[in-house]
Every structure is written in C-alpha cells, then in structure tokens.
Amino acid sequence: MTLASAVVGALIATASAALLDRSRWRRERDDRLLGIRQVLYSDYLACLSKARNAFRDLARNQDLGPLERERSARDSFAPCYGVRYQMSITAASEVATASENVFRRLRDVRDLAAAGTLAGDEAYSGGRAEYEAAHNRLRDAMRRGLGADPVPA
C-alpha cells in the first residue's frame, strides 16, 4: 500500500511538473511572439510612413522629369516589399489582411506620384484618402492584436 501511494504521488508530481513546464513554455512563446510582432509592426508602419512622405514630396514637386519622378517613387517604395513579406508570415491574420490592403493602397499612391499626378489633383487626394483609411484600419488591427485595445464585446 505504501509503495502504491508513493508511485501515485510520483505520477501526480511528474504530471503536475510537466503541465507547469508546458504552460510556462506557451507563455514564454507567446511573449516572444508578441515582442517580435511589436517590432515588426513598428518597422512596417515606419517604412510605410517614409514611403508616403516621399510620395507627398513628389506630388508637390513640379520640377522633376518623368523618368526621375518614376525612379524616385519606385526607389522610395522598394523597402516596403521586404517588410510586407515578413508581415504576411508573422502578423496575426487580421493584421496581415489589413497590412496587405494598406500596402496596395500605398502602391496606388506611388503609381499616381510616379505618373506626375500633383497633390492638388482629385485623383491624388482620393488615393491618399483611401490609403489613410486603410492605414487607420491597419493601426487599429495592430493595437487589438497586441492587446493595446481590447476587442469590443
């Protein structure tokens, strides 16, 4: 009887330790992923912002020739591709979907700026407004995904 009690006690202790280790592992994994996502989301927003500012400057500059304008627009947007792919594999699905949408809207703005559309043109203003709306949706999704804003009930 004593031996059986000792064996049962050892099994309970071993199972408890295994459950605690697994729980701690999951918590540490989730914390690491959250930290990785925080950095990635910040990097993505910074990259988008830098490109967006470059396009705004192009849309205000009437002195550039068409080839220089197009090259500048494409060069300003190129860094966003790498971060876009990182988002597609690391971000939560809601954030990945929103990030793809904002990427496409900014690419539309790039194309307008590259084509010589000026800041006062309705097409540029509309494209910029679509980008800003998509950007706001992305930022909201990021905040929810990081736990900064709880999901509404």
mmCIF file of N, CA and C in Angstrom, residues 26-123:
data_model
loop_
_atom_site.group_PDB
_atom_site.id
_atom_site.type_symbol
_atom_site.label_atom_id
_atom_site.label_comp_id
_atom_site.label_asym_id
_atom_site.label_seq_id
_atom_site.Cartn_x
_atom_site.Cartn_y
_atom_site.Cartn_z
ATOM 1 N N ARG A 26 4.460 27.817 -23.195
ATOM 2 C CA ARG A 26 3.483 28.526 -24.019
ATOM 3 C C ARG A 26 3.486 30.020 -23.718
ATOM 4 N N ARG A 27 3.526 30.358 -22.443
ATOM 5 C CA ARG A 27 3.526 31.772 -22.049
ATOM 6 C C ARG A 27 4.772 32.478 -22.576
ATOM 7 N N GLU A 28 5.939 31.839 -22.463
ATOM 8 C CA GLU A 28 7.180 32.432 -22.969
ATOM 9 C C GLU A 28 7.147 32.550 -24.493
ATOM 10 N N ARG A 29 6.601 31.549 -25.160
ATOM 11 C CA ARG A 29 6.475 31.590 -26.620
ATOM 12 C C ARG A 29 5.560 32.735 -27.044
ATOM 13 N N ASP A 30 4.439 32.866 -26.361
ATOM 14 C CA ASP A 30 3.500 33.946 -26.675
ATOM 15 C C ASP A 30 4.124 35.315 -26.415
ATOM 16 N N ASP A 31 4.880 35.440 -25.334
ATOM 17 C CA ASP A 31 5.552 36.710 -25.030
ATOM 18 C C ASP A 31 6.596 37.053 -26.094
ATOM 19 N N ARG A 32 7.345 36.037 -26.544
ATOM 20 C CA ARG A 32 8.343 36.261 -27.605
ATOM 21 C C ARG A 32 7.662 36.698 -28.899
ATOM 22 N N LEU A 33 6.580 36.014 -29.255
ATOM 23 C CA LEU A 33 5.856 36.360 -30.480
ATOM 24 C C LEU A 33 5.288 37.770 -30.389
ATOM 25 N N LEU A 34 4.768 38.131 -29.245
ATOM 26 C CA LEU A 34 4.236 39.472 -29.057
ATOM 27 C C LEU A 34 5.339 40.516 -29.232
ATOM 28 N N GLY A 35 6.509 40.257 -28.666
ATOM 29 C CA GLY A 35 7.640 41.174 -28.819
ATOM 30 C C GLY A 35 8.093 41.287 -30.267
ATOM 31 N N ILE A 36 8.139 40.158 -30.960
ATOM 32 C CA ILE A 36 8.523 40.160 -32.375
ATOM 33 C C ILE A 36 7.513 40.956 -33.192
ATOM 34 N N ARG A 37 6.236 40.738 -32.899
ATOM 35 C CA ARG A 37 5.189 41.460 -33.636
ATOM 36 C C ARG A 37 5.245 42.959 -33.350
ATOM 37 N N GLN A 38 5.510 43.347 -32.114
ATOM 38 C CA GLN A 38 5.600 44.776 -31.798
ATOM 39 C C GLN A 38 6.676 45.449 -32.640
ATOM 40 N N VAL A 39 7.834 44.825 -32.727
ATOM 41 C CA VAL A 39 8.938 45.387 -33.512
ATOM 42 C C VAL A 39 8.580 45.397 -35.002
ATOM 43 N N LEU A 40 8.047 44.292 -35.489
ATOM 44 C CA LEU A 40 7.688 44.202 -36.908
ATOM 45 C C LEU A 40 6.620 45.218 -37.276
ATOM 46 N N TYR A 41 5.596 45.355 -36.455
ATOM 47 C CA TYR A 41 4.535 46.312 -36.749
ATOM 48 C C TYR A 41 5.091 47.736 -36.771
ATOM 49 N N SER A 42 5.950 48.044 -35.830
ATOM 50 C CA SER A 42 6.567 49.378 -35.812
ATOM 51 C C SER A 42 7.414 49.605 -37.055
ATOM 52 N N ASP A 43 8.198 48.609 -37.424
ATOM 53 C CA ASP A 43 9.034 48.726 -38.619
ATOM 54 C C ASP A 43 8.181 48.915 -39.875
ATOM 55 N N TYR A 44 7.085 48.190 -39.953
ATOM 56 C CA TYR A 44 6.211 48.288 -41.130
ATOM 57 C C TYR A 44 5.576 49.672 -41.216
ATOM 58 N N LEU A 45 5.062 50.148 -40.090
ATOM 59 C CA LEU A 45 4.446 51.476 -40.099
ATOM 60 C C LEU A 45 5.475 52.557 -40.438
ATOM 61 N N ALA A 46 6.689 52.412 -39.935
ATOM 62 C CA ALA A 46 7.740 53.385 -40.234
ATOM 63 C C ALA A 46 8.102 53.349 -41.723
ATOM 64 N N CYS A 47 8.174 52.167 -42.285
ATOM 65 C CA CYS A 47 8.502 52.021 -43.703
ATOM 66 C C CYS A 47 7.404 52.637 -44.571
ATOM 67 N N LEU A 48 6.155 52.357 -44.226
ATOM 68 C CA LEU A 48 5.034 52.945 -44.965
ATOM 69 C C LEU A 48 5.056 54.466 -44.865
ATOM 70 N N SER A 49 5.329 54.963 -43.676
ATOM 71 C CA SER A 49 5.342 56.412 -43.452
ATOM 72 C C SER A 49 6.442 57.086 -44.268
ATOM 73 N N LYS A 50 7.596 56.463 -44.291
ATOM 74 C CA LYS A 50 8.708 57.032 -45.048
ATOM 75 C C LYS A 50 8.375 57.087 -46.542
ATOM 76 N N ALA A 51 7.797 56.012 -47.048
ATOM 77 C CA ALA A 51 7.409 55.988 -48.465
ATOM 78 C C ALA A 51 6.306 57.014 -48.730
ATOM 79 N N ARG A 52 5.332 57.070 -47.851
ATOM 80 C CA ARG A 52 4.219 58.019 -48.016
ATOM 81 C C ARG A 52 4.726 59.459 -48.057
ATOM 82 N N ASN A 53 5.673 59.791 -47.190
ATOM 83 C CA ASN A 53 6.252 61.137 -47.180
ATOM 84 C C ASN A 53 7.004 61.426 -48.476
ATOM 85 N N ALA A 54 7.688 60.426 -49.008
ATOM 86 C CA ALA A 54 8.400 60.607 -50.277
ATOM 87 C C ALA A 54 7.410 60.869 -51.411
ATOM 88 N N PHE A 55 6.277 60.175 -51.392
ATOM 89 C CA PHE A 55 5.278 60.382 -52.439
ATOM 90 C C PHE A 55 4.638 61.760 -52.317
ATOM 91 N N ARG A 56 4.435 62.205 -51.091
ATOM 92 C CA ARG A 56 3.885 63.552 -50.887
ATOM 93 C C ARG A 56 4.834 64.590 -51.467
ATOM 94 N N ASP A 57 6.133 64.414 -51.211
ATOM 95 C CA ASP A 57 7.122 65.345 -51.764
ATOM 96 C C ASP A 57 7.106 65.323 -53.296
ATOM 97 N N LEU A 58 6.988 64.125 -53.870
ATOM 98 C CA LEU A 58 6.925 64.026 -55.334
ATOM 99 C C LEU A 58 5.680 64.716 -55.882
ATOM 100 N N ALA A 59 4.556 64.547 -55.183
ATOM 101 C CA ALA A 59 3.303 65.136 -55.653
ATOM 102 C C ALA A 59 3.309 66.658 -55.539
ATOM 103 N N ARG A 60 4.205 67.193 -54.737
ATOM 104 C CA ARG A 60 4.314 68.650 -54.592
ATOM 105 C C ARG A 60 5.396 69.241 -55.494
ATOM 106 N N ASN A 61 6.225 68.402 -56.067
ATOM 107 C CA ASN A 61 7.357 68.858 -56.871
ATOM 108 C C ASN A 61 6.977 68.845 -58.356
ATOM 109 N N GLN A 62 6.925 70.008 -58.937
ATOM 110 C CA GLN A 62 6.558 70.117 -60.349
ATOM 111 C C GLN A 62 7.780 70.171 -61.256
ATOM 112 N N ASP A 63 8.963 70.172 -60.674
ATOM 113 C CA ASP A 63 10.185 70.359 -61.449
ATOM 114 C C ASP A 63 10.832 69.064 -61.936
ATOM 115 N N LEU A 64 10.430 67.920 -61.413
ATOM 116 C CA LEU A 64 11.057 66.655 -61.796
ATOM 117 C C LEU A 64 10.564 66.184 -63.154
ATOM 118 N N GLY A 65 11.477 65.576 -63.894
ATOM 119 C CA GLY A 65 11.100 64.960 -65.162
ATOM 120 C C GLY A 65 10.435 63.615 -64.913
ATOM 121 N N PRO A 66 9.770 63.084 -65.919
ATOM 122 C CA PRO A 66 9.015 61.844 -65.746
ATOM 123 C C PRO A 66 9.873 60.644 -65.337
ATOM 124 N N LEU A 67 11.038 60.492 -65.916
ATOM 125 C CA LEU A 67 11.891 59.354 -65.573
ATOM 126 C C LEU A 67 12.418 59.455 -64.144
ATOM 127 N N GLU A 68 12.843 60.646 -63.778
ATOM 128 C CA GLU A 68 13.356 60.852 -62.418
ATOM 129 C C GLU A 68 12.241 60.667 -61.388
ATOM 130 N N ARG A 69 11.065 61.150 -61.715
ATOM 131 C CA ARG A 69 9.906 61.014 -60.815
ATOM 132 C C ARG A 69 9.563 59.534 -60.600
ATOM 133 N N GLU A 70 9.516 58.790 -61.681
ATOM 134 C CA GLU A 70 9.168 57.369 -61.571
ATOM 135 C C GLU A 70 10.231 56.595 -60.801
ATOM 136 N N ARG A 71 11.496 56.870 -61.082
ATOM 137 C CA ARG A 71 12.583 56.177 -60.385
ATOM 138 C C ARG A 71 12.545 56.490 -58.898
ATOM 139 N N SER A 72 12.333 57.735 -58.565
ATOM 140 C CA SER A 72 12.276 58.140 -57.169
ATOM 141 C C SER A 72 11.113 57.459 -56.436
ATOM 142 N N ALA A 73 9.960 57.396 -57.100
ATOM 143 C CA ALA A 73 8.787 56.754 -56.488
ATOM 144 C C ALA A 73 9.054 55.273 -56.249
ATOM 145 N N ARG A 74 9.615 54.604 -57.221
ATOM 146 C CA ARG A 74 9.880 53.168 -57.082
ATOM 147 C C ARG A 74 10.956 52.904 -56.034
ATOM 148 N N ASP A 75 11.995 53.723 -56.014
ATOM 149 C CA ASP A 75 13.053 53.560 -55.014
ATOM 150 C C ASP A 75 12.527 53.800 -53.599
ATOM 151 N N SER A 76 11.618 54.742 -53.453
ATOM 152 C CA SER A 76 11.064 55.044 -52.134
ATOM 153 C C SER A 76 10.172 53.925 -51.625
ATOM 154 N N PHE A 77 9.548 53.198 -52.528
ATOM 155 C CA PHE A 77 8.610 52.142 -52.138
ATOM 156 C C PHE A 77 9.278 50.780 -51.988
ATOM 157 N N ALA A 78 10.426 50.584 -52.609
ATOM 158 C CA ALA A 78 11.092 49.285 -52.628
ATOM 159 C C ALA A 78 11.307 48.668 -51.243
ATOM 160 N N PRO A 79 11.727 49.434 -50.219
ATOM 161 C CA PRO A 79 11.943 48.810 -48.905
ATOM 162 C C PRO A 79 10.677 48.212 -48.282
ATOM 163 N N CYS A 80 9.523 48.647 -48.716
ATOM 164 C CA CYS A 80 8.266 48.150 -48.139
ATOM 165 C C CYS A 80 8.001 46.694 -48.509
ATOM 166 N N TYR A 81 8.560 46.228 -49.624
ATOM 167 C CA TYR A 81 8.297 44.858 -50.048
ATOM 168 C C TYR A 81 8.820 43.832 -49.047
ATOM 169 N N GLY A 82 10.027 44.016 -48.580
ATOM 170 C CA GLY A 82 10.600 43.053 -47.636
ATOM 171 C C GLY A 82 9.804 42.968 -46.349
ATOM 172 N N VAL A 83 9.412 44.099 -45.820
ATOM 173 C CA VAL A 83 8.650 44.111 -44.572
ATOM 174 C C VAL A 83 7.245 43.545 -44.818
ATOM 175 N N ARG A 84 6.724 43.773 -46.009
ATOM 176 C CA ARG A 84 5.408 43.215 -46.371
ATOM 177 C C ARG A 84 5.435 41.698 -46.266
ATOM 178 N N TYR A 85 6.478 41.073 -46.776
ATOM 179 C CA TYR A 85 6.570 39.616 -46.724
ATOM 180 C C TYR A 85 6.736 39.123 -45.294
ATOM 181 N N GLN A 86 7.466 39.857 -44.484
ATOM 182 C CA GLN A 86 7.582 39.490 -43.068
ATOM 183 C C GLN A 86 6.217 39.554 -42.394
ATOM 184 N N MET A 87 5.443 40.585 -42.720
ATOM 185 C CA MET A 87 4.105 40.720 -42.150
ATOM 186 C C MET A 87 3.231 39.527 -42.535
ATOM 187 N N SER A 88 3.362 39.074 -43.770
ATOM 188 C CA SER A 88 2.494 38.002 -44.247
ATOM 189 C C SER A 88 2.707 36.692 -43.498
ATOM 190 N N ILE A 89 3.881 36.495 -42.910
ATOM 191 C CA ILE A 89 4.121 35.234 -42.198
ATOM 192 C C ILE A 89 4.145 35.385 -40.685
ATOM 193 N N THR A 90 4.253 36.592 -40.174
ATOM 194 C CA THR A 90 4.396 36.784 -38.734
ATOM 195 C C THR A 90 3.179 37.427 -38.094
ATOM 196 N N ALA A 91 2.497 38.268 -38.811
ATOM 197 C CA ALA A 91 1.376 39.015 -38.236
ATOM 198 C C ALA A 91 0.167 38.111 -38.034
ATOM 199 N N ALA A 92 -0.672 38.492 -37.088
ATOM 200 C CA ALA A 92 -1.954 37.823 -36.897
ATOM 201 C C ALA A 92 -2.765 37.990 -38.182
ATOM 202 N N SER A 93 -3.675 37.074 -38.456
ATOM 203 C CA SER A 93 -4.371 37.072 -39.747
ATOM 204 C C SER A 93 -5.119 38.380 -40.016
ATOM 205 N N GLU A 94 -5.775 38.948 -39.014
ATOM 206 C CA GLU A 94 -6.483 40.220 -39.212
ATOM 207 C C GLU A 94 -5.498 41.323 -39.598
ATOM 208 N N VAL A 95 -4.342 41.325 -38.960
ATOM 209 C CA VAL A 95 -3.323 42.339 -39.246
ATOM 210 C C VAL A 95 -2.695 42.085 -40.616
ATOM 211 N N ALA A 96 -2.456 40.831 -40.946
ATOM 212 C CA ALA A 96 -1.865 40.514 -42.258
ATOM 213 C C ALA A 96 -2.785 40.962 -43.392
ATOM 214 N N THR A 97 -4.068 40.742 -43.237
ATOM 215 C CA THR A 97 -5.037 41.163 -44.255
ATOM 216 C C THR A 97 -5.055 42.686 -44.374
ATOM 217 N N ALA A 98 -5.100 43.366 -43.244
ATOM 218 C CA ALA A 98 -5.111 44.832 -43.253
ATOM 219 C C ALA A 98 -3.800 45.387 -43.794
ATOM 220 N N SER A 99 -2.681 44.718 -43.492
ATOM 221 C CA SER A 99 -1.388 45.212 -43.979
ATOM 222 C C SER A 99 -1.281 45.062 -45.485
ATOM 223 N N GLU A 100 -1.848 44.008 -46.029
ATOM 224 C CA GLU A 100 -1.843 43.830 -47.481
ATOM 225 C C GLU A 100 -2.691 44.911 -48.151
ATOM 226 N N ASN A 101 -3.814 45.229 -47.553
ATOM 227 C CA ASN A 101 -4.685 46.265 -48.103
ATOM 228 C C ASN A 101 -3.989 47.630 -48.083
ATOM 229 N N VAL A 102 -3.358 47.983 -46.974
ATOM 230 C CA VAL A 102 -2.694 49.286 -46.898
ATOM 231 C C VAL A 102 -1.507 49.334 -47.865
ATOM 232 N N PHE A 103 -0.828 48.218 -48.039
ATOM 233 C CA PHE A 103 0.279 48.147 -48.988
ATOM 234 C C PHE A 103 -0.219 48.448 -50.406
ATOM 235 N N ARG A 104 -1.334 47.845 -50.773
ATOM 236 C CA ARG A 104 -1.881 48.056 -52.119
ATOM 237 C C ARG A 104 -2.360 49.495 -52.318
ATOM 238 N N ARG A 105 -2.948 50.080 -51.288
ATOM 239 C CA ARG A 105 -3.405 51.476 -51.398
ATOM 240 C C ARG A 105 -2.210 52.411 -51.535
ATOM 241 N N LEU A 106 -1.136 52.132 -50.794
ATOM 242 C CA LEU A 106 0.057 52.980 -50.909
ATOM 243 C C LEU A 106 0.727 52.781 -52.260
ATOM 244 N N ARG A 107 0.674 51.584 -52.770
ATOM 245 C CA ARG A 107 1.219 51.342 -54.109
ATOM 246 C C ARG A 107 0.445 52.146 -55.150
ATOM 247 N N ASP A 108 -0.867 52.268 -54.954
ATOM 248 C CA ASP A 108 -1.667 53.110 -55.854
ATOM 249 C C ASP A 108 -1.216 54.568 -55.778
ATOM 250 N N VAL A 109 -0.940 55.046 -54.560
ATOM 251 C CA VAL A 109 -0.457 56.424 -54.379
ATOM 252 C C VAL A 109 0.907 56.571 -55.063
ATOM 253 N N ARG A 110 1.748 55.559 -54.908
ATOM 254 C CA ARG A 110 3.057 55.586 -55.576
ATOM 255 C C ARG A 110 2.887 55.733 -57.075
ATOM 256 N N ASP A 111 1.984 54.951 -57.644
ATOM 257 C CA ASP A 111 1.776 54.995 -59.089
ATOM 258 C C ASP A 111 1.292 56.372 -59.542
ATOM 259 N N LEU A 112 0.429 56.989 -58.733
ATOM 260 C CA LEU A 112 -0.041 58.340 -59.067
ATOM 261 C C LEU A 112 1.107 59.344 -59.018
ATOM 262 N N ALA A 113 1.907 59.272 -57.961
ATOM 263 C CA ALA A 113 3.038 60.196 -57.825
ATOM 264 C C ALA A 113 4.058 59.959 -58.941
ATOM 265 N N ALA A 114 4.286 58.705 -59.274
ATOM 266 C CA ALA A 114 5.249 58.374 -60.333
ATOM 267 C C ALA A 114 4.774 58.875 -61.691
ATOM 268 N N ALA A 115 3.473 58.891 -61.890
ATOM 269 C CA ALA A 115 2.907 59.331 -63.165
ATOM 270 C C ALA A 115 2.849 60.848 -63.287
ATOM 271 N N GLY A 116 3.190 61.551 -62.218
ATOM 272 C CA GLY A 116 3.198 63.004 -62.276
ATOM 273 C C GLY A 116 1.941 63.656 -61.741
ATOM 274 N N THR A 117 1.069 62.890 -61.118
ATOM 275 C CA THR A 117 -0.141 63.459 -60.531
ATOM 276 C C THR A 117 0.268 64.348 -59.371
ATOM 277 N N LEU A 118 -0.243 65.562 -59.357
ATOM 278 C CA LEU A 118 0.145 66.527 -58.330
ATOM 279 C C LEU A 118 -0.787 66.458 -57.129
ATOM 280 N N ALA A 119 -0.317 66.973 -56.005
ATOM 281 C CA ALA A 119 -1.035 66.879 -54.734
ATOM 282 C C ALA A 119 -2.428 67.488 -54.804
ATOM 283 N N GLY A 120 -2.634 68.506 -55.614
ATOM 284 C CA GLY A 120 -3.938 69.152 -55.703
ATOM 285 C C GLY A 120 -4.941 68.413 -56.574
ATOM 286 N N ASP A 121 -4.479 67.414 -57.329
ATOM 287 C CA ASP A 121 -5.380 66.680 -58.207
ATOM 288 C C ASP A 121 -6.332 65.805 -57.401
ATOM 289 N N GLU A 122 -7.552 65.703 -57.915
ATOM 290 C CA GLU A 122 -8.567 64.899 -57.238
ATOM 291 C C GLU A 122 -8.153 63.427 -57.151
ATOM 292 N N ALA A 123 -7.512 62.913 -58.180
ATOM 293 C CA ALA A 123 -7.086 61.513 -58.176
ATOM 294 C C ALA A 123 -6.089 61.250 -57.053
#
